[in-house]
């Protein structure tokens, strides 16, 4: 029985795990939860993805960060590449985990809470959305300020921190972050365009375009 990576094209967090599984030719079967909902909901009661399972070997992983690490450490055959992606010192490892955690938790949650109502994915309330915008701006500015003096999030080359964060930024760049937004956040935009051309993730991002206009509140 193959190892199964459950994902959904409607969710952000599975983007990078699927890219890594494909890049490293891991032999992992990527399954859309919509096509196997019965088994998915039975095995994973939180109903969130990505998740990784092999019932024969007892593999059962939830949470994106744990799945990133498992795929890289299990299927990357070059120890030096593993160090580059995950860190070669305790401090580098910790910094990478820091940015990964921020990207898949506070950042992506605030991004969706702000943009979701503007895009019709969530109910819109003017006061609530203004507050959500302020909360999102705080976390976006953390990235912008850091990338002002750093080409990448950690160190001098692309790490899993960059790949993870690029997946979280995809929702915004795909649906909302137009050229005007990019002028406000030039460092994020420069970094995002570079990271998404990386061979680790380029198969997903190659045909994706930046949003042409920022969504406006519903009338």
mmCIF file of N, CA, C and O in Angstrom, residues 68-159:
data_model
loop_
_atom_site.group_PDB
_atom_site.id
_atom_site.type_symbol
_atom_site.label_atom_id
_atom_site.label_comp_id
_atom_site.label_asym_id
_atom_site.label_seq_id
_atom_site.Cartn_x
_atom_site.Cartn_y
_atom_site.Cartn_z
ATOM 1 N N UNK A 68 6.555 18.431 5.962
ATOM 2 C CA UNK A 68 7.716 18.954 5.234
ATOM 3 C C UNK A 68 8.977 18.204 5.649
ATOM 4 O O UNK A 68 9.751 17.723 4.817
ATOM 5 N N UNK A 69 9.210 18.184 6.957
ATOM 6 C CA UNK A 69 10.438 17.584 7.475
ATOM 7 C C UNK A 69 10.544 16.108 7.112
ATOM 8 O O UNK A 69 11.613 15.618 6.745
ATOM 9 N N UNK A 70 9.428 15.393 7.237
ATOM 10 C CA UNK A 70 9.437 13.958 6.934
ATOM 11 C C UNK A 70 9.809 13.709 5.475
ATOM 12 O O UNK A 70 10.654 12.853 5.172
ATOM 13 N N UNK A 71 9.207 14.467 4.564
ATOM 14 C CA UNK A 71 9.464 14.255 3.138
ATOM 15 C C UNK A 71 10.924 14.559 2.803
ATOM 16 O O UNK A 71 11.595 13.782 2.117
ATOM 17 N N UNK A 72 11.432 15.678 3.287
ATOM 18 C CA UNK A 72 12.812 16.054 2.978
ATOM 19 C C UNK A 72 13.795 15.039 3.556
ATOM 20 O O UNK A 72 14.694 14.548 2.865
ATOM 21 N N UNK A 73 13.645 14.696 4.834
ATOM 22 C CA UNK A 73 14.608 13.813 5.482
ATOM 23 C C UNK A 73 14.512 12.374 4.987
ATOM 24 O O UNK A 73 15.493 11.624 5.022
ATOM 25 N N UNK A 74 13.349 11.970 4.504
ATOM 26 C CA UNK A 74 13.163 10.598 4.048
ATOM 27 C C UNK A 74 13.534 10.418 2.584
ATOM 28 O O UNK A 74 14.096 9.377 2.203
ATOM 29 N N UNK A 75 13.267 11.407 1.747
ATOM 30 C CA UNK A 75 13.365 11.202 0.305
ATOM 31 C C UNK A 75 14.443 12.029 -0.385
ATOM 32 O O UNK A 75 14.687 11.825 -1.579
ATOM 33 N N UNK A 76 15.083 12.941 0.323
ATOM 34 C CA UNK A 76 16.218 13.656 -0.258
ATOM 35 C C UNK A 76 17.475 12.848 0.001
ATOM 36 O O UNK A 76 17.835 12.598 1.161
ATOM 37 N N UNK A 77 18.157 12.438 -1.055
ATOM 38 C CA UNK A 77 19.314 11.541 -0.920
ATOM 39 C C UNK A 77 20.636 12.283 -0.725
ATOM 40 O O UNK A 77 21.675 11.641 -0.569
ATOM 41 N N UNK A 78 20.610 13.593 -0.746
ATOM 42 C CA UNK A 78 21.831 14.382 -0.615
ATOM 43 C C UNK A 78 21.859 15.030 0.769
ATOM 44 O O UNK A 78 21.095 15.964 1.033
ATOM 45 N N UNK A 79 22.728 14.575 1.662
ATOM 46 C CA UNK A 79 22.782 15.145 3.019
ATOM 47 C C UNK A 79 23.034 16.649 3.035
ATOM 48 O O UNK A 79 22.510 17.356 3.906
ATOM 49 N N UNK A 80 23.810 17.142 2.077
ATOM 50 C CA UNK A 80 24.083 18.581 2.038
ATOM 51 C C UNK A 80 22.839 19.365 1.639
ATOM 52 O O UNK A 80 22.604 20.471 2.135
ATOM 53 N N UNK A 81 22.043 18.793 0.765
ATOM 54 C CA UNK A 81 20.794 19.463 0.379
ATOM 55 C C UNK A 81 19.826 19.494 1.554
ATOM 56 O O UNK A 81 19.119 20.485 1.756
ATOM 57 N N UNK A 82 19.794 18.419 2.324
ATOM 58 C CA UNK A 82 18.950 18.386 3.510
ATOM 59 C C UNK A 82 19.352 19.511 4.467
ATOM 60 O O UNK A 82 18.496 20.229 5.012
ATOM 61 N N UNK A 83 20.658 19.680 4.662
ATOM 62 C CA UNK A 83 21.139 20.742 5.548
ATOM 63 C C UNK A 83 20.754 22.118 5.016
ATOM 64 O O UNK A 83 20.394 23.016 5.787
ATOM 65 N N UNK A 84 20.846 22.294 3.711
ATOM 66 C CA UNK A 84 20.490 23.583 3.127
ATOM 67 C C UNK A 84 19.002 23.891 3.331
ATOM 68 O O UNK A 84 18.625 25.032 3.595
ATOM 69 N N UNK A 85 18.181 22.881 3.210
ATOM 70 C CA UNK A 85 16.741 23.099 3.338
ATOM 71 C C UNK A 85 16.297 23.237 4.787
ATOM 72 O O UNK A 85 15.427 24.058 5.105
ATOM 73 N N UNK A 86 16.872 22.432 5.671
ATOM 74 C CA UNK A 86 16.392 22.367 7.053
ATOM 75 C C UNK A 86 17.303 23.048 8.058
ATOM 76 O O UNK A 86 16.922 23.215 9.215
ATOM 77 N N UNK A 87 18.502 23.453 7.621
ATOM 78 C CA UNK A 87 19.437 24.110 8.520
ATOM 79 C C UNK A 87 20.601 23.207 8.876
ATOM 80 O O UNK A 87 20.437 22.002 9.062
ATOM 81 N N UNK A 88 21.777 23.806 8.985
ATOM 82 C CA UNK A 88 22.985 23.027 9.285
ATOM 83 C C UNK A 88 23.454 23.204 10.716
ATOM 84 O O UNK A 88 24.380 22.526 11.151
ATOM 85 N N UNK A 89 22.848 24.134 11.448
ATOM 86 C CA UNK A 89 23.155 24.324 12.863
ATOM 87 C C UNK A 89 21.849 24.369 13.634
ATOM 88 O O UNK A 89 20.765 24.532 13.051
ATOM 89 N N UNK A 90 21.946 24.258 14.935
ATOM 90 C CA UNK A 90 20.740 24.333 15.769
ATOM 91 C C UNK A 90 20.047 25.678 15.600
ATOM 92 O O UNK A 90 18.818 25.755 15.522
ATOM 93 N N UNK A 91 20.842 26.745 15.511
ATOM 94 C CA UNK A 91 20.247 28.073 15.348
ATOM 95 C C UNK A 91 19.532 28.190 14.012
ATOM 96 O O UNK A 91 18.404 28.706 13.952
ATOM 97 N N UNK A 92 20.149 27.714 12.928
ATOM 98 C CA UNK A 92 19.496 27.770 11.621
ATOM 99 C C UNK A 92 18.213 26.947 11.612
ATOM 100 O O UNK A 92 17.186 27.389 11.091
ATOM 101 N N UNK A 93 18.269 25.752 12.176
ATOM 102 C CA UNK A 93 17.073 24.912 12.258
ATOM 103 C C UNK A 93 15.958 25.639 12.999
ATOM 104 O O UNK A 93 14.789 25.612 12.597
ATOM 105 N N UNK A 94 16.322 26.285 14.096
ATOM 106 C CA UNK A 94 15.322 26.971 14.906
ATOM 107 C C UNK A 94 14.742 28.174 14.175
ATOM 108 O O UNK A 94 13.528 28.426 14.241
ATOM 109 N N UNK A 95 15.583 28.919 13.459
ATOM 110 C CA UNK A 95 15.092 30.065 12.696
ATOM 111 C C UNK A 95 14.165 29.616 11.562
ATOM 112 O O UNK A 95 13.146 30.254 11.292
ATOM 113 N N UNK A 96 14.533 28.541 10.895
ATOM 114 C CA UNK A 96 13.670 28.011 9.832
ATOM 115 C C UNK A 96 12.323 27.587 10.395
ATOM 116 O O UNK A 96 11.271 27.912 9.831
ATOM 117 N N UNK A 97 12.336 26.885 11.508
ATOM 118 C CA UNK A 97 11.085 26.472 12.143
ATOM 119 C C UNK A 97 10.262 27.680 12.583
ATOM 120 O O UNK A 97 9.028 27.663 12.523
ATOM 121 N N UNK A 98 10.943 28.722 13.033
ATOM 122 C CA UNK A 98 10.243 29.943 13.440
ATOM 123 C C UNK A 98 9.428 30.513 12.285
ATOM 124 O O UNK A 98 8.244 30.826 12.426
ATOM 125 N N UNK A 99 10.070 30.670 11.109
ATOM 126 C CA UNK A 99 9.379 31.244 9.962
ATOM 127 C C UNK A 99 8.315 30.301 9.405
ATOM 128 O O UNK A 99 7.256 30.739 8.949
ATOM 129 N N UNK A 100 8.598 29.001 9.448
ATOM 130 C CA UNK A 100 7.581 28.034 9.015
ATOM 131 C C UNK A 100 6.334 28.149 9.886
ATOM 132 O O UNK A 100 5.204 28.189 9.386
ATOM 133 N N UNK A 101 6.551 28.188 11.192
ATOM 134 C CA UNK A 101 5.426 28.257 12.120
ATOM 135 C C UNK A 101 4.623 29.535 11.913
ATOM 136 O O UNK A 101 3.382 29.508 11.865
ATOM 137 N N UNK A 102 5.308 30.665 11.775
ATOM 138 C CA UNK A 102 4.614 31.931 11.540
ATOM 139 C C UNK A 102 3.814 31.878 10.243
ATOM 140 O O UNK A 102 2.677 32.366 10.174
ATOM 141 N N UNK A 103 4.391 31.263 9.221
ATOM 142 C CA UNK A 103 3.758 31.238 7.901
ATOM 143 C C UNK A 103 2.472 30.428 7.884
ATOM 144 O O UNK A 103 1.493 30.827 7.230
ATOM 145 N N UNK A 104 2.460 29.275 8.547
ATOM 146 C CA UNK A 104 1.292 28.396 8.462
ATOM 147 C C UNK A 104 0.304 28.613 9.600
ATOM 148 O O UNK A 104 -0.730 27.950 9.650
ATOM 149 N N UNK A 105 0.609 29.563 10.498
ATOM 150 C CA UNK A 105 -0.324 29.834 11.593
ATOM 151 C C UNK A 105 -0.793 31.279 11.526
ATOM 152 O O UNK A 105 -1.737 31.597 10.809
ATOM 153 N N UNK A 106 -0.134 32.182 12.240
ATOM 154 C CA UNK A 106 -0.603 33.563 12.318
ATOM 155 C C UNK A 106 -0.733 34.218 10.946
ATOM 156 O O UNK A 106 -1.729 34.898 10.672
ATOM 157 N N UNK A 107 0.268 34.024 10.087
ATOM 158 C CA UNK A 107 0.196 34.713 8.799
ATOM 159 C C UNK A 107 -0.982 34.235 7.965
ATOM 160 O O UNK A 107 -1.815 35.038 7.530
ATOM 161 N N UNK A 108 -1.061 32.948 7.711
ATOM 162 C CA UNK A 108 -2.102 32.474 6.802
ATOM 163 C C UNK A 108 -3.492 32.655 7.409
ATOM 164 O O UNK A 108 -4.463 32.935 6.688
ATOM 165 N N UNK A 109 -3.615 32.556 8.731
ATOM 166 C CA UNK A 109 -4.914 32.781 9.370
ATOM 167 C C UNK A 109 -5.350 34.237 9.223
ATOM 168 O O UNK A 109 -6.500 34.529 8.880
ATOM 169 N N UNK A 110 -4.428 35.165 9.467
ATOM 170 C CA UNK A 110 -4.773 36.581 9.343
ATOM 171 C C UNK A 110 -5.006 36.973 7.887
ATOM 172 O O UNK A 110 -5.870 37.810 7.588
ATOM 173 N N UNK A 111 -4.253 36.371 6.991
ATOM 174 C CA UNK A 111 -4.440 36.616 5.565
ATOM 175 C C UNK A 111 -5.858 36.232 5.143
ATOM 176 O O UNK A 111 -6.550 37.001 4.464
ATOM 177 N N UNK A 112 -6.303 35.054 5.565
ATOM 178 C CA UNK A 112 -7.636 34.594 5.163
ATOM 179 C C UNK A 112 -8.731 35.384 5.869
ATOM 180 O O UNK A 112 -9.768 35.696 5.272
ATOM 181 N N UNK A 113 -8.511 35.721 7.150
ATOM 182 C CA UNK A 113 -9.522 36.498 7.877
ATOM 183 C C UNK A 113 -9.720 37.878 7.257
ATOM 184 O O UNK A 113 -10.831 38.425 7.283
ATOM 185 N N UNK A 114 -8.653 38.429 6.687
ATOM 186 C CA UNK A 114 -8.746 39.737 6.030
ATOM 187 C C UNK A 114 -9.306 39.628 4.616
ATOM 188 O O UNK A 114 -10.256 40.337 4.234
ATOM 189 N N UNK A 115 -8.753 38.732 3.816
ATOM 190 C CA UNK A 115 -9.128 38.663 2.406
ATOM 191 C C UNK A 115 -10.387 37.837 2.166
ATOM 192 O O UNK A 115 -11.120 38.082 1.208
ATOM 193 N N UNK A 116 -10.624 36.833 3.022
ATOM 194 C CA UNK A 116 -11.768 35.951 2.816
ATOM 195 C C UNK A 116 -13.085 36.682 2.652
ATOM 196 O O UNK A 116 -13.852 36.407 1.708
ATOM 197 N N UNK A 117 -13.419 37.650 3.541
ATOM 198 C CA UNK A 117 -14.678 38.377 3.373
ATOM 199 C C UNK A 117 -14.714 39.237 2.106
ATOM 200 O O UNK A 117 -15.768 39.401 1.490
ATOM 201 N N UNK A 118 -13.581 39.793 1.709
ATOM 202 C CA UNK A 118 -13.542 40.608 0.496
ATOM 203 C C UNK A 118 -13.761 39.767 -0.754
ATOM 204 O O UNK A 118 -14.273 40.256 -1.764
ATOM 205 N N UNK A 119 -13.365 38.489 -0.669
ATOM 206 C CA UNK A 119 -13.474 37.593 -1.825
ATOM 207 C C UNK A 119 -14.748 36.757 -1.807
ATOM 208 O O UNK A 119 -14.974 35.959 -2.711
ATOM 209 N N UNK A 120 -15.551 36.921 -0.769
ATOM 210 C CA UNK A 120 -16.808 36.181 -0.686
ATOM 211 C C UNK A 120 -16.701 34.813 -0.060
ATOM 212 O O UNK A 120 -17.670 34.047 -0.067
ATOM 213 N N UNK A 121 -15.540 34.489 0.523
ATOM 214 C CA UNK A 121 -15.369 33.193 1.179
ATOM 215 C C UNK A 121 -15.900 33.201 2.610
ATOM 216 O O UNK A 121 -16.170 32.146 3.180
ATOM 217 N N UNK A 122 -16.025 34.387 3.190
ATOM 218 C CA UNK A 122 -16.520 34.554 4.545
ATOM 219 C C UNK A 122 -17.504 35.716 4.556
ATOM 220 O O UNK A 122 -17.451 36.596 3.684
ATOM 221 N N UNK A 123 -18.418 35.770 5.527
ATOM 222 C CA UNK A 123 -19.329 36.919 5.627
ATOM 223 C C UNK A 123 -18.545 38.213 5.842
ATOM 224 O O UNK A 123 -17.523 38.224 6.542
ATOM 225 N N UNK A 124 -19.043 39.293 5.261
ATOM 226 C CA UNK A 124 -18.341 40.579 5.374
ATOM 227 C C UNK A 124 -18.992 41.464 6.423
ATOM 228 O O UNK A 124 -20.213 41.624 6.461
ATOM 229 N N UNK A 125 -18.158 42.046 7.276
ATOM 230 C CA UNK A 125 -18.583 43.042 8.251
ATOM 231 C C UNK A 125 -17.539 44.145 8.245
ATOM 232 O O UNK A 125 -16.336 43.879 8.406
ATOM 233 N N UNK A 126 -17.950 45.379 8.077
ATOM 234 C CA UNK A 126 -17.011 46.481 7.882
ATOM 235 C C UNK A 126 -16.044 46.626 9.045
ATOM 236 O O UNK A 126 -14.818 46.682 8.860
ATOM 237 N N UNK A 127 -16.559 46.697 10.254
ATOM 238 C CA UNK A 127 -15.695 46.893 11.421
ATOM 239 C C UNK A 127 -14.751 45.716 11.622
ATOM 240 O O UNK A 127 -13.564 45.900 11.910
ATOM 241 N N UNK A 128 -15.283 44.507 11.478
ATOM 242 C CA UNK A 128 -14.463 43.316 11.659
ATOM 243 C C UNK A 128 -13.369 43.252 10.607
ATOM 244 O O UNK A 128 -12.229 42.858 10.891
ATOM 245 N N UNK A 129 -13.690 43.658 9.377
ATOM 246 C CA UNK A 129 -12.689 43.578 8.313
ATOM 247 C C UNK A 129 -11.601 44.634 8.486
ATOM 248 O O UNK A 129 -10.433 44.372 8.180
ATOM 249 N N UNK A 130 -11.962 45.798 8.994
ATOM 250 C CA UNK A 130 -10.941 46.809 9.278
ATOM 251 C C UNK A 130 -9.966 46.308 10.340
ATOM 252 O O UNK A 130 -8.758 46.522 10.246
ATOM 253 N N UNK A 131 -10.499 45.638 11.350
ATOM 254 C CA UNK A 131 -9.643 45.073 12.382
ATOM 255 C C UNK A 131 -8.774 43.950 11.822
ATOM 256 O O UNK A 131 -7.589 43.840 12.150
ATOM 257 N N UNK A 132 -9.369 43.124 10.959
ATOM 258 C CA UNK A 132 -8.613 42.037 10.334
ATOM 259 C C UNK A 132 -7.495 42.590 9.455
ATOM 260 O O UNK A 132 -6.396 42.020 9.397
ATOM 261 N N UNK A 133 -7.752 43.698 8.775
ATOM 262 C CA UNK A 133 -6.718 44.326 7.940
ATOM 263 C C UNK A 133 -5.544 44.789 8.801
ATOM 264 O O UNK A 133 -4.375 44.580 8.449
ATOM 265 N N UNK A 134 -5.838 45.404 9.927
ATOM 266 C CA UNK A 134 -4.772 45.871 10.825
ATOM 267 C C UNK A 134 -3.944 44.695 11.336
ATOM 268 O O UNK A 134 -2.713 44.771 11.392
ATOM 269 N N UNK A 135 -4.616 43.613 11.692
ATOM 270 C CA UNK A 135 -3.907 42.439 12.201
ATOM 271 C C UNK A 135 -3.043 41.808 11.115
ATOM 272 O O UNK A 135 -1.917 41.350 11.377
ATOM 273 N N UNK A 136 -3.563 41.782 9.895
ATOM 274 C CA UNK A 136 -2.764 41.238 8.790
ATOM 275 C C UNK A 136 -1.560 42.121 8.495
ATOM 276 O O UNK A 136 -0.449 41.624 8.265
ATOM 277 N N UNK A 137 -1.758 43.431 8.500
ATOM 278 C CA UNK A 137 -0.665 44.350 8.192
ATOM 279 C C UNK A 137 0.497 44.168 9.167
ATOM 280 O O UNK A 137 1.667 44.293 8.777
ATOM 281 N N UNK A 138 0.193 43.863 10.426
ATOM 282 C CA UNK A 138 1.249 43.669 11.417
ATOM 283 C C UNK A 138 2.155 42.508 11.020
ATOM 284 O O UNK A 138 3.384 42.631 11.020
ATOM 285 N N UNK A 139 1.562 41.387 10.681
ATOM 286 C CA UNK A 139 2.375 40.207 10.368
ATOM 287 C C UNK A 139 3.035 40.341 8.999
ATOM 288 O O UNK A 139 4.172 39.901 8.795
ATOM 289 N N UNK A 140 2.368 40.978 8.037
ATOM 290 C CA UNK A 140 2.997 41.199 6.729
ATOM 291 C C UNK A 140 4.208 42.105 6.867
ATOM 292 O O UNK A 140 5.229 41.893 6.194
ATOM 293 N N UNK A 141 4.117 43.095 7.743
ATOM 294 C CA UNK A 141 5.230 44.018 7.924
ATOM 295 C C UNK A 141 6.448 43.327 8.534
ATOM 296 O O UNK A 141 7.590 43.731 8.287
ATOM 297 N N UNK A 142 6.214 42.284 9.322
ATOM 298 C CA UNK A 142 7.333 41.507 9.874
ATOM 299 C C UNK A 142 8.161 40.912 8.734
ATOM 300 O O UNK A 142 9.398 40.974 8.737
ATOM 301 N N UNK A 143 7.479 40.341 7.752
ATOM 302 C CA UNK A 143 8.183 39.792 6.589
ATOM 303 C C UNK A 143 8.868 40.901 5.792
ATOM 304 O O UNK A 143 10.021 40.765 5.384
ATOM 305 N N UNK A 144 8.145 41.984 5.543
ATOM 306 C CA UNK A 144 8.687 43.075 4.739
ATOM 307 C C UNK A 144 9.952 43.660 5.366
ATOM 308 O O UNK A 144 10.958 43.878 4.674
ATOM 309 N N UNK A 145 9.914 43.896 6.661
ATOM 310 C CA UNK A 145 11.072 44.483 7.332
ATOM 311 C C UNK A 145 12.270 43.529 7.314
ATOM 312 O O UNK A 145 13.412 43.958 7.096
ATOM 313 N N UNK A 146 12.011 42.258 7.536
ATOM 314 C CA UNK A 146 13.106 41.286 7.545
ATOM 315 C C UNK A 146 13.738 41.159 6.167
ATOM 316 O O UNK A 146 14.973 41.093 6.035
ATOM 317 N N UNK A 147 12.910 41.157 5.134
ATOM 318 C CA UNK A 147 13.412 40.951 3.773
ATOM 319 C C UNK A 147 14.024 42.211 3.175
ATOM 320 O O UNK A 147 14.618 42.159 2.099
ATOM 321 N N UNK A 148 13.925 43.323 3.878
ATOM 322 C CA UNK A 148 14.575 44.544 3.410
ATOM 323 C C UNK A 148 16.087 44.376 3.372
ATOM 324 O O UNK A 148 16.768 44.871 2.459
ATOM 325 N N UNK A 149 16.623 43.670 4.350
ATOM 326 C CA UNK A 149 18.074 43.490 4.454
ATOM 327 C C UNK A 149 18.507 42.038 4.292
ATOM 328 O O UNK A 149 19.671 41.715 4.533
ATOM 329 N N UNK A 150 17.582 41.169 3.896
ATOM 330 C CA UNK A 150 17.895 39.750 3.727
ATOM 331 C C UNK A 150 17.256 39.249 2.439
ATOM 332 O O UNK A 150 16.066 39.474 2.199
ATOM 333 N N UNK A 151 18.039 38.567 1.623
ATOM 334 C CA UNK A 151 17.496 38.022 0.374
ATOM 335 C C UNK A 151 16.498 36.913 0.649
ATOM 336 O O UNK A 151 15.505 36.768 -0.063
ATOM 337 N N UNK A 152 16.781 36.123 1.680
ATOM 338 C CA UNK A 152 15.907 35.006 2.048
ATOM 339 C C UNK A 152 15.558 35.115 3.527
ATOM 340 O O UNK A 152 16.120 35.934 4.261
ATOM 341 N N UNK A 153 14.656 34.287 3.968
ATOM 342 C CA UNK A 153 14.213 34.369 5.361
ATOM 343 C C UNK A 153 15.294 33.917 6.329
ATOM 344 O O UNK A 153 15.417 34.464 7.428
ATOM 345 N N UNK A 154 16.079 32.904 5.937
ATOM 346 C CA UNK A 154 17.157 32.405 6.796
ATOM 347 C C UNK A 154 18.392 32.161 5.939
ATOM 348 O O UNK A 154 18.328 31.408 4.960
ATOM 349 N N UNK A 155 19.495 32.774 6.295
ATOM 350 C CA UNK A 155 20.743 32.484 5.608
ATOM 351 C C UNK A 155 20.828 33.072 4.211
ATOM 352 O O UNK A 155 20.087 33.981 3.836
ATOM 353 N N UNK A 156 21.724 32.496 3.409
ATOM 354 C CA UNK A 156 22.067 33.053 2.099
ATOM 355 C C UNK A 156 21.504 32.255 0.932
ATOM 356 O O UNK A 156 21.911 32.463 -0.216
ATOM 357 N N UNK A 157 20.593 31.334 1.198
ATOM 358 C CA UNK A 157 19.999 30.540 0.120
ATOM 359 C C UNK A 157 18.583 30.128 0.530
ATOM 360 O O UNK A 157 18.182 30.290 1.687
ATOM 361 N N UNK A 158 17.858 29.591 -0.427
ATOM 362 C CA UNK A 158 16.487 29.160 -0.159
ATOM 363 C C UNK A 158 16.484 27.997 0.831
ATOM 364 O O UNK A 158 17.239 27.034 0.674
ATOM 365 N N UNK A 159 15.650 28.107 1.830
ATOM 366 C CA UNK A 159 15.440 27.032 2.791
ATOM 367 C C UNK A 159 13.956 26.668 2.811
ATOM 368 O O UNK A 159 13.133 27.291 2.124
#
